[in-house]
CSV table of C-alpha atoms and ligand atoms in Angstrom, one decimal:
chain,number,residue,atom,x,y,z
E,44,MET,CA,-3.4,19.9,15.6
E,45,VAL,CA,-7.2,19.3,15.4
E,46,VAL,CA,-8.5,15.8,16.2
E,47,THR,CA,-12.3,15.4,16.4
E,48,PRO,CA,-14.6,12.7,15.0
E,49,TRP,CA,-15.1,14.9,11.9
E,50,ALA,CA,-11.8,16.5,11.2
E,51,VAL,CA,-8.2,15.6,11.7
E,52,THR,CA,-5.6,18.2,10.6
E,53,GLY,CA,-2.1,19.3,11.4
E,54,ASP,CA,0.8,17.4,12.8
E,55,ILE,CA,-0.5,14.8,15.1
E,56,ASP,CA,1.2,14.7,18.5
E,57,TYR,CA,-0.1,11.4,20.0
E,58,GLY,CA,1.5,12.1,23.4
E,59,LYS,CA,-0.4,15.3,23.7
E,60,LEU,CA,-3.6,13.7,22.5
E,61,ILE,CA,-3.3,10.9,25.1
E,62,GLU,CA,-2.9,13.6,27.8
E,63,GLN,CA,-5.8,15.8,26.4
E,64,PHE,CA,-8.2,12.9,26.0
E,65,GLY,CA,-7.2,11.4,29.4
E,66,VAL,CA,-6.6,7.9,28.0
E,67,GLN,CA,-4.1,5.3,29.0
E,68,HIS,CA,-0.9,4.5,27.2
E,69,MET,CA,-0.8,1.2,25.5
E,70,THR,CA,1.4,-1.3,27.3
E,71,GLN,CA,3.5,-4.3,26.2
E,72,GLY,CA,1.6,-6.3,28.8
E,73,ILE,CA,-1.7,-5.8,27.0
E,74,ALA,CA,-0.2,-6.6,23.6
E,75,ASP,CA,1.3,-9.8,25.0
E,76,ARG,CA,-2.0,-10.8,26.6
E,77,ILE,CA,-3.8,-10.3,23.3
E,78,ALA,CA,-1.1,-12.2,21.4
E,79,ASN,CA,-1.2,-15.0,23.9
E,80,HIS,CA,-4.9,-15.6,23.3
E,81,ALA,CA,-4.6,-15.1,19.5
E,82,GLY,CA,-1.6,-17.5,19.2
E,83,TYR,CA,0.5,-14.8,17.5
E,84,MET,CA,1.2,-11.0,17.7
E,85,HIS,CA,-0.6,-9.1,15.0
E,86,MET,CA,1.6,-6.8,12.9
E,87,GLN,CA,-0.4,-3.8,14.2
E,88,LEU,CA,0.5,-4.8,17.8
E,89,ARG,CA,4.2,-5.4,17.0
E,90,ARG,CA,4.5,-2.1,15.2
E,91,GLY,CA,2.8,0.0,17.9
E,92,VAL,CA,-0.2,1.0,15.7
E,93,TYR,CA,-2.3,0.9,18.9
E,94,ILE,CA,-1.0,3.8,21.0
E,95,SER,CA,-3.6,4.1,23.8
E,96,HIS,CA,-6.6,2.5,25.3
E,97,ARG,CA,-9.3,2.7,28.0
E,98,ASP,CA,-9.8,-0.4,30.2
E,99,THR,CA,-8.6,-2.9,27.6
E,100,ASP,CA,-6.8,-4.7,30.5
E,101,TRP,CA,-10.2,-5.0,32.3
E,102,TRP,CA,-11.8,-6.4,29.1
E,103,LEU,CA,-9.0,-9.0,29.0
E,104,ASP,CA,-9.5,-9.8,32.7
E,105,GLU,CA,-13.2,-10.5,32.1
E,106,TYR,CA,-12.3,-12.8,29.2
E,107,GLU,CA,-9.7,-14.6,31.3
E,108,LYS,CA,-12.3,-15.1,34.0
E,109,GLY,CA,-14.2,-17.1,31.5
E,110,ASN,CA,-16.8,-14.4,30.7
E,111,LYS,CA,-18.1,-13.6,27.2
E,112,VAL,CA,-16.7,-10.5,25.6
E,113,GLY,CA,-17.9,-8.4,22.6
E,114,LEU,CA,-16.5,-6.0,20.0
E,115,TYR,CA,-17.9,-2.9,18.4
E,116,THR,CA,-16.7,-0.7,15.5
E,117,GLY,CA,-18.2,1.3,12.6
E,118,ARG,CA,-18.0,3.4,9.5
E,119,GLY,CA,-19.6,6.7,8.5
E,120,PRO,CA,-20.4,6.0,4.9
E,121,SER,CA,-19.5,9.3,3.2
E,122,GLY,CA,-17.7,7.8,0.3
E,123,HIS,CA,-15.6,4.8,-0.6
E,124,VAL,CA,-13.5,3.0,1.9
E,125,HIS,CA,-9.7,3.8,2.0
E,126,LEU,CA,-6.7,1.9,3.3
E,127,GLY,CA,-6.8,3.8,6.6
E,128,HIS,CA,-10.3,2.5,7.4
E,129,LEU,CA,-9.2,-1.1,6.9
E,130,LEU,CA,-6.6,-0.9,9.7
E,131,PRO,CA,-9.1,-1.2,12.6
E,132,TRP,CA,-11.3,-3.6,10.7
E,133,PHE,CA,-8.4,-6.1,10.0
E,134,PHE,CA,-7.6,-5.8,13.7
E,135,CYS,CA,-11.3,-6.6,14.5
E,136,LYS,CA,-11.0,-9.8,12.5
E,137,TYR,CA,-7.9,-10.8,14.5
E,138,LEU,CA,-9.7,-10.1,17.8
E,139,GLN,CA,-12.9,-11.8,16.7
E,140,ASP,CA,-11.0,-15.0,16.0
E,141,ALA,CA,-8.9,-14.7,19.1
E,142,PHE,CA,-11.7,-14.1,21.5
E,143,ASP,CA,-14.6,-15.8,19.7
E,144,ALA,CA,-16.3,-12.5,20.0
E,145,ASP,CA,-19.4,-11.1,18.3
E,146,LEU,CA,-18.7,-7.8,16.4
E,147,TYR,CA,-21.4,-5.2,16.1
E,148,PHE,CA,-20.6,-3.0,13.1
E,149,GLN,CA,-22.5,0.3,12.8
E,150,MET,CA,-23.0,2.1,9.5
E,151,THR,CA,-23.8,5.7,10.3
E,152,ASP,CA,-25.6,6.8,7.2
E,153,ASP,CA,-27.6,9.2,9.4
E,154,GLU,CA,-24.4,10.8,10.8
E,155,LYS,CA,-22.9,11.4,7.4
E,156,TYR,CA,-26.1,12.9,6.1
E,157,LEU,CA,-26.6,15.2,9.1
E,158,PHE,CA,-22.9,16.4,9.3
E,159,ASN,CA,-22.3,17.0,5.6
E,160,ASP,CA,-23.9,19.8,3.7
E,161,HIS,CA,-23.1,18.2,0.3
E,162,LEU,CA,-24.4,14.7,0.9
E,163,GLU,CA,-28.0,13.5,0.4
E,164,LEU,CA,-29.5,10.7,2.4
E,165,GLU,CA,-29.7,8.5,-0.7
E,166,GLN,CA,-26.0,8.9,-1.2
E,167,THR,CA,-25.0,7.9,2.3
E,168,ILE,CA,-27.4,4.9,2.2
E,169,GLY,CA,-25.8,3.9,-1.1
E,170,TYR,CA,-22.3,4.1,0.4
E,171,THR,CA,-23.5,2.0,3.3
E,172,TYR,CA,-24.1,-0.9,0.9
E,173,GLU,CA,-20.8,-0.3,-0.8
E,174,ASN,CA,-18.8,0.0,2.4
E,175,ALA,CA,-20.4,-3.1,3.9
E,176,LEU,CA,-18.8,-5.1,1.1
E,177,ASP,CA,-15.4,-3.9,2.3
E,178,VAL,CA,-16.2,-4.9,5.9
E,179,ILE,CA,-17.1,-8.4,4.7
E,180,ALA,CA,-14.0,-8.6,2.5
E,181,CYS,CA,-11.9,-8.3,5.7
E,182,GLY,CA,-12.7,-11.9,6.4
E,183,LEU,CA,-15.1,-11.6,9.3
E,184,ASP,CA,-17.2,-14.5,10.5
E,185,PRO,CA,-20.8,-14.2,9.3
E,186,SER,CA,-22.2,-16.1,12.3
E,187,LYS,CA,-20.5,-13.5,14.7
E,188,THR,CA,-20.8,-10.3,12.8
E,189,HIS,CA,-23.8,-8.0,12.9
E,190,ILE,CA,-23.7,-5.2,10.4
E,191,PHE,CA,-26.4,-2.6,10.6
E,192,SER,CA,-27.3,0.8,9.2
E,193,ASP,CA,-28.8,3.4,11.4
E,194,THR,CA,-31.6,4.2,8.9
E,195,GLU,CA,-32.4,0.7,7.7
E,196,HIS,CA,-32.2,-1.1,11.1
E,197,ILE,CA,-33.5,1.6,13.4
E,198,GLN,CA,-36.1,-0.7,14.9
E,199,HIS,CA,-33.2,-2.6,16.7
E,200,LEU,CA,-31.6,0.6,17.9
E,201,TYR,CA,-34.2,3.3,18.8
E,202,LYS,CA,-35.3,2.2,22.2
E,203,ILE,CA,-31.8,1.9,23.6
E,204,GLY,CA,-30.8,5.1,21.7
E,205,LEU,CA,-33.6,6.9,23.6
E,206,ARG,CA,-32.4,5.6,27.0
E,207,VAL,CA,-28.9,7.0,26.2
E,208,ALA,CA,-30.2,10.3,24.9
E,209,LYS,CA,-32.3,10.9,28.0
E,210,ARG,CA,-29.1,10.7,30.2
E,211,VAL,CA,-26.9,13.1,28.2
E,212,THR,CA,-27.5,16.8,28.7
E,213,TYR,CA,-27.2,19.3,25.9
E,214,SER,CA,-24.5,21.1,27.9
E,215,THR,CA,-22.4,17.9,28.0
E,216,ALA,CA,-22.9,17.4,24.2
E,217,LYS,CA,-21.9,21.0,23.6
E,218,ALA,CA,-18.8,20.7,25.7
E,219,VAL,CA,-17.6,17.5,24.2
E,220,PHE,CA,-18.5,18.0,20.5
E,221,GLY,CA,-18.5,21.8,20.3
E,222,PHE,CA,-22.0,22.2,18.9
E,223,GLN,CA,-23.1,25.7,17.8
E,224,ASP,CA,-26.5,27.3,17.8
E,225,SER,CA,-26.6,27.1,14.0
E,226,ASP,CA,-26.1,23.3,14.0
E,227,ASN,CA,-29.1,21.2,13.0
E,228,ILE,CA,-30.8,19.3,15.8
E,229,GLY,CA,-30.1,16.0,14.1
E,230,MET,CA,-26.4,16.4,14.9
E,231,ILE,CA,-27.2,16.9,18.5
E,232,TRP,CA,-29.2,13.7,18.7
E,233,TYR,CA,-26.8,11.6,16.7
E,234,PRO,CA,-24.1,10.9,19.4
E,235,ALA,CA,-26.8,8.9,21.3
E,236,LEU,CA,-26.9,6.5,18.4
E,237,GLN,CA,-23.1,6.0,18.2
E,238,ALA,CA,-23.1,5.5,22.0
E,239,MET,CA,-25.9,3.0,22.2
E,240,THR,CA,-24.1,0.4,20.2
E,241,CYS,CA,-21.8,-0.1,23.1
E,242,PHE,CA,-24.7,-1.6,24.9
E,243,LEU,CA,-26.5,-3.3,22.0
E,244,GLN,CA,-25.1,-6.8,22.5
E,245,SER,CA,-25.8,-6.7,26.2
E,246,ASN,CA,-29.3,-5.4,25.5
E,247,ARG,CA,-30.1,-8.0,22.9
E,248,GLU,CA,-28.6,-10.9,25.0
E,249,GLY,CA,-30.1,-9.8,28.3
E,250,ALA,CA,-26.6,-10.0,30.0
E,251,ASN,CA,-23.9,-7.5,30.7
E,252,ILE,CA,-21.2,-8.2,28.1
E,253,PRO,CA,-17.9,-6.2,28.2
E,254,CYS,CA,-17.5,-4.3,24.9
E,255,LEU,CA,-14.2,-3.3,23.3
E,256,ILE,CA,-14.0,-0.8,20.5
E,257,PRO,CA,-11.1,-0.9,18.1
E,258,ALA,CA,-10.9,2.4,16.2
E,259,ALA,CA,-8.6,5.3,15.5
E,260,ILE,CA,-8.3,7.8,18.3
E,261,ASP,CA,-10.5,10.4,16.5
E,262,GLN,CA,-13.7,8.6,17.8
E,263,ASP,CA,-12.7,8.9,21.4
E,264,PRO,CA,-15.1,11.9,22.3
E,265,TYR,CA,-18.1,9.6,21.8
E,266,TRP,CA,-16.7,7.1,24.3
E,267,ARG,CA,-16.2,9.8,26.9
E,268,VAL,CA,-19.9,10.6,26.9
E,269,THR,CA,-20.8,6.9,26.8
E,270,ARG,CA,-18.6,6.0,29.7
E,271,ASP,CA,-20.2,8.7,31.8
E,272,ILE,CA,-23.7,7.3,31.5
E,273,ALA,CA,-23.0,3.5,31.1
E,274,GLU,CA,-23.4,2.6,34.8
E,275,LYS,CA,-26.5,4.7,35.1
E,276,LEU,CA,-28.1,2.5,32.5
E,277,GLY,CA,-26.8,-0.7,34.3
E,278,TYR,CA,-24.1,-1.5,31.8
E,279,TYR,CA,-20.3,-1.7,32.0
E,280,LYS,CA,-18.3,1.2,30.6
E,281,PRO,CA,-17.1,0.3,27.1
E,282,ALA,CA,-13.4,-0.3,26.7
E,283,GLN,CA,-11.4,1.2,23.8
E,284,ILE,CA,-8.2,0.5,21.9
E,285,HIS,CA,-7.0,3.4,19.9
E,286,ALA,CA,-5.1,3.2,16.6
E,287,LYS,CA,-2.8,5.9,15.1
E,288,PHE,CA,-3.8,7.3,11.7
E,289,LEU,CA,-2.5,5.9,8.4
E,290,PRO,CA,-1.1,9.0,6.7
E,291,GLY,CA,-2.4,10.2,3.3
E,292,LEU,CA,-0.2,10.3,0.2
E,293,ALA,CA,0.6,14.0,0.7
E,294,GLU,CA,2.8,15.5,3.4
E,295,GLY,CA,1.1,15.7,6.8
E,296,GLY,CA,-2.4,14.6,8.0
E,297,LYS,CA,-4.2,11.3,7.9
E,298,MET,CA,-5.5,9.5,4.9
E,299,SER,CA,-8.9,11.0,4.4
E,300,ALA,CA,-11.8,10.4,1.9
E,301,SER,CA,-12.3,14.1,1.7
E,302,GLN,CA,-9.0,14.4,-0.2
E,303,PRO,CA,-9.4,11.7,-2.8
E,304,GLU,CA,-6.1,12.4,-4.6
E,305,THR,CA,-4.2,11.6,-1.4
E,306,ALA,CA,-6.1,8.5,-0.5
E,307,ILE,CA,-6.1,4.9,-1.9
E,308,PHE,CA,-9.6,3.6,-2.1
E,309,THR,CA,-10.4,-0.1,-2.1
E,310,THR,CA,-12.4,0.6,-5.2
E,311,ASP,CA,-9.6,2.3,-7.1
E,312,PRO,CA,-8.6,0.5,-10.3
E,313,PRO,CA,-5.2,-1.1,-9.3
E,314,LYS,CA,-3.4,0.9,-12.0
E,315,THR,CA,-4.9,4.2,-10.6
E,316,ALA,CA,-3.7,3.3,-7.1
E,317,ALA,CA,-0.3,2.5,-8.4
E,318,ARG,CA,-0.1,5.9,-10.1
E,319,LYS,CA,-1.1,7.5,-6.8
E,320,VAL,CA,1.6,5.7,-4.9
E,321,MET,CA,4.2,6.9,-7.5
E,322,SER,CA,3.2,10.5,-6.6
E,323,ALA,CA,3.3,10.0,-2.8
E,324,PHE,CA,5.3,12.2,-0.4
E,325,THR,CA,8.5,10.5,0.7
E,326,GLY,CA,11.4,11.2,3.1
E,327,GLY,CA,13.7,11.5,0.1
E,328,ARG,CA,16.3,14.2,-0.7
E,329,ASP,CA,16.1,16.7,-3.6
E,330,THR,CA,18.5,14.9,-5.9
E,331,ILE,CA,19.6,11.4,-6.3
E,332,GLU,CA,23.2,12.4,-5.5
E,333,GLU,CA,22.1,13.9,-2.2
E,334,GLN,CA,20.0,10.8,-1.5
E,335,HIS,CA,23.1,8.5,-2.1
E,336,LYS,CA,25.2,10.8,0.1
E,337,LEU,CA,22.8,11.6,3.0
E,338,GLY,CA,20.3,8.7,2.8
E,339,GLY,CA,16.5,9.0,3.0
E,340,ARG,CA,14.4,9.7,6.1
E,341,PRO,CA,11.9,6.8,6.7
E,342,ASN,CA,10.7,8.5,9.9
E,343,VAL,CA,8.9,11.1,7.9
E,344,CYS,CA,8.2,9.1,4.8
E,345,ASN,CA,4.6,8.1,3.9
E,346,VAL,CA,5.7,5.3,1.5
E,347,TYR,CA,7.7,3.8,4.4
E,348,ALA,CA,4.6,4.2,6.6
E,349,TYR,CA,2.5,2.1,4.2
E,350,TYR,CA,5.1,-0.7,4.3
E,351,TYR,CA,5.2,-0.3,8.1
E,352,PHE,CA,1.4,-0.3,8.7
E,353,LEU,CA,0.1,-2.6,6.0
E,354,PHE,CA,2.4,-3.9,3.3
E,355,GLU,CA,5.4,-5.5,4.9
E,356,ASN,CA,4.6,-8.1,7.5
E,357,ASP,CA,8.1,-9.5,7.7
E,358,ASP,CA,10.0,-7.5,10.4
E,359,GLU,CA,13.4,-8.4,9.1
E,360,ALA,CA,12.5,-7.3,5.5
E,361,LEU,CA,11.2,-4.0,6.9
E,362,MET,CA,14.5,-3.4,8.8
E,363,GLU,CA,16.5,-4.1,5.7
E,364,ARG,CA,14.4,-1.7,3.7
E,365,GLU,CA,14.9,0.9,6.5
E,366,SER,CA,18.6,0.5,6.5
E,367,ALA,CA,18.9,0.5,2.7
E,368,CYS,CA,16.9,3.8,2.7
E,369,LYS,CA,19.0,5.4,5.4
E,370,SER,CA,22.2,4.4,3.8
E,371,GLY,CA,21.1,5.9,0.5
E,372,SER,CA,21.3,2.7,-1.5
E,373,LEU,CA,17.6,2.4,-2.0
E,374,ILE,CA,16.2,5.4,-3.8
E,375,CYS,CA,12.6,6.6,-3.5
E,376,GLY,CA,11.6,5.9,-7.1
E,377,GLU,CA,12.5,2.2,-6.6
E,378,CYS,CA,10.9,1.9,-3.2
E,379,LYS,CA,7.7,3.5,-4.6
E,380,LYS,CA,7.7,1.1,-7.5
E,381,GLN,CA,7.9,-1.9,-5.2
E,382,LEU,CA,5.1,-0.5,-3.1
E,383,ALA,CA,2.9,0.2,-6.1
E,384,GLU,CA,3.3,-3.5,-7.1
E,385,ARG,CA,2.2,-4.6,-3.6
E,386,VAL,CA,-0.7,-2.2,-3.6
E,387,LYS,CA,-1.9,-3.5,-7.0
E,388,ALA,CA,-1.7,-7.1,-5.9
E,389,PHE,CA,-3.5,-6.3,-2.6
E,390,LEU,CA,-6.3,-4.5,-4.5
E,391,VAL,CA,-6.8,-7.3,-7.0
E,392,ASP,CA,-7.2,-9.8,-4.2
E,393,PHE,CA,-9.4,-7.4,-2.0
E,394,GLN,CA,-11.6,-6.5,-4.9
E,395,ALA,CA,-12.3,-10.2,-5.7
E,396,LYS,CA,-13.3,-10.6,-2.1
E,397,ARG,CA,-15.5,-7.5,-2.3
E,398,GLU,CA,-17.3,-9.1,-5.4
E,399,LYS,CA,-17.9,-12.3,-3.5
E,400,ALA,CA,-19.3,-10.3,-0.6
E,401,LYS,CA,-22.2,-9.2,-2.7
E,402,HIS,CA,-23.6,-12.7,-2.6
E,403,VAL,CA,-23.3,-13.2,1.2
E,404,LEU,CA,-24.2,-9.7,2.4
E,405,ASP,CA,-27.4,-10.9,4.0
E,406,ASP,CA,-25.6,-13.4,6.2
E,407,PHE,CA,-23.8,-10.5,7.9
E,408,LEU,CA,-26.7,-8.2,8.6
E,409,ILE,CA,-28.2,-7.8,12.0
E,410,LYS,CA,-31.2,-10.2,12.7
E,411,PRO,CA,-34.0,-9.8,15.1
E,412,VAL,CA,-33.3,-11.3,18.6
E,413,GLU,CA,-34.7,-14.8,18.8
P,723,TYM,P1,-15.2,6.9,9.8
P,723,TYM,O1,-16.0,6.4,8.7
P,723,TYM,O2,-14.7,8.3,9.8
P,723,TYM,O3,-14.0,6.0,10.0
P,723,TYM,C1,-14.1,4.5,10.1
P,723,TYM,C2,-13.0,3.9,10.9
P,723,TYM,O4,-11.7,4.2,10.3
P,723,TYM,C3,-10.9,4.9,11.3
P,723,TYM,N1,-10.0,5.8,10.4
P,723,TYM,C4,-8.7,5.6,10.3
P,723,TYM,N2,-7.9,4.7,10.9
P,723,TYM,C5,-6.6,4.8,10.5
P,723,TYM,N3,-6.1,5.7,9.7
P,723,TYM,C6,-6.9,6.6,9.1
P,723,TYM,N4,-6.4,7.5,8.2
P,723,TYM,C7,-8.3,6.6,9.4
P,723,TYM,N5,-9.3,7.3,9.0
P,723,TYM,C8,-10.4,6.8,9.7
P,723,TYM,C9,-11.8,5.6,12.2
P,723,TYM,O5,-11.2,5.9,13.5
P,723,TYM,C10,-12.9,4.6,12.3
P,723,TYM,O6,-12.5,3.6,13.2
P,723,TYM,N6,-18.6,8.0,13.4
P,723,TYM,C11,-17.8,7.0,12.8
P,723,TYM,C12,-18.6,5.7,12.5
P,723,TYM,C13,-18.8,4.9,13.7
P,723,TYM,C14,-17.7,4.2,14.5
P,723,TYM,C15,-18.3,3.6,15.5
P,723,TYM,C16,-16.3,4.2,14.3
P,723,TYM,C17,-19.9,4.6,14.4
P,723,TYM,N7,-19.7,3.8,15.5
P,723,TYM,C18,-17.6,2.8,16.4
P,723,TYM,C19,-15.5,3.5,15.2
P,723,TYM,C20,-16.2,2.8,16.2
P,723,TYM,C21,-17.1,7.4,11.5
P,723,TYM,O7,-17.6,8.3,10.8
P,723,TYM,O8,-16.0,6.7,11.2
């Protein structure tokens, strides 16, 4: 198993990761407190999508004391957005509404240029625009969302980025990110920019505002470095809530833009996405006879995972699907067909929202502090 901000491979053992990363297990108490403020328990909380955290309980304490709280997440625009990316963004929308929180959304076009040999800067900048449409299509509030790109909006970021960079030594960066002598020097500077956003809202508003970062667990190394230096800069340590990975269409591993045939992109024509679903790895048996006799295995099935993570909000219907699969009465072809229909309908709706986003993009971009 390898889990870094740039690569996730192998069978992911979340228990081991929690131990290795030194993060805290998610608790029912935290899920209940969030749901209590939101008025309902989000599907991702009910289904255990968030497996660990750092100081989310403290962030909730601050809110419950009547203090303002903020949110931060981001995207490395290396290609089109896939369904996995949407998981934490949908959750941000839920948290934004529940906590009336501003969301700072970082587009790291610099990161993707520096870390990928095959991407030119014009391409990552182009994807920044494309990906911002997806972020907006998640339904965020324009008056509380501040999308920015590292290259385009650097004037808002550079001074605080420098303050962070000065406090992180090269030996820490090497130890956390595994930099090699042959790496370009842009890569070594870049973590300062991902870290500084944790303090951006506080910096802009001139007050210390607790920041919570919803993201998959791959981004955690950045927060380790950030948390070490936060107090030296006079800020709170940022809190995190970590999601599991949505699997790809093939066996093993997460959905990843670097394997386009195993990912469903928000820009895929709905029919193409449906075709991809029909070729997904399942927990089915070799023959229909065996399937009827032995039943399927939803615990290892990617198709079931898509229902579980995204496409079946109704807990009872999900349980019925699971039992039908296990009993052998629901065969994989039928289950995939039903999912393909849901994915198609989802994409038609999401793509319409993406189109509309083109007209309101400006309302979501970061503005100078008044
Ligand atoms: P990036 O573009 O790799 O990923 C964007 C967000 O999607 C999450 N993610 C997934 N979640 C569930 N299932 C998957 N299969 C999956 N694949 C990716 C990532 O954890 C992330 O939350 N360096 C960052 C950009 C960034 C950022 C941030 C991300 C800058 N600041 C703050 C999160 C929080 C990156 O390249 O993300």
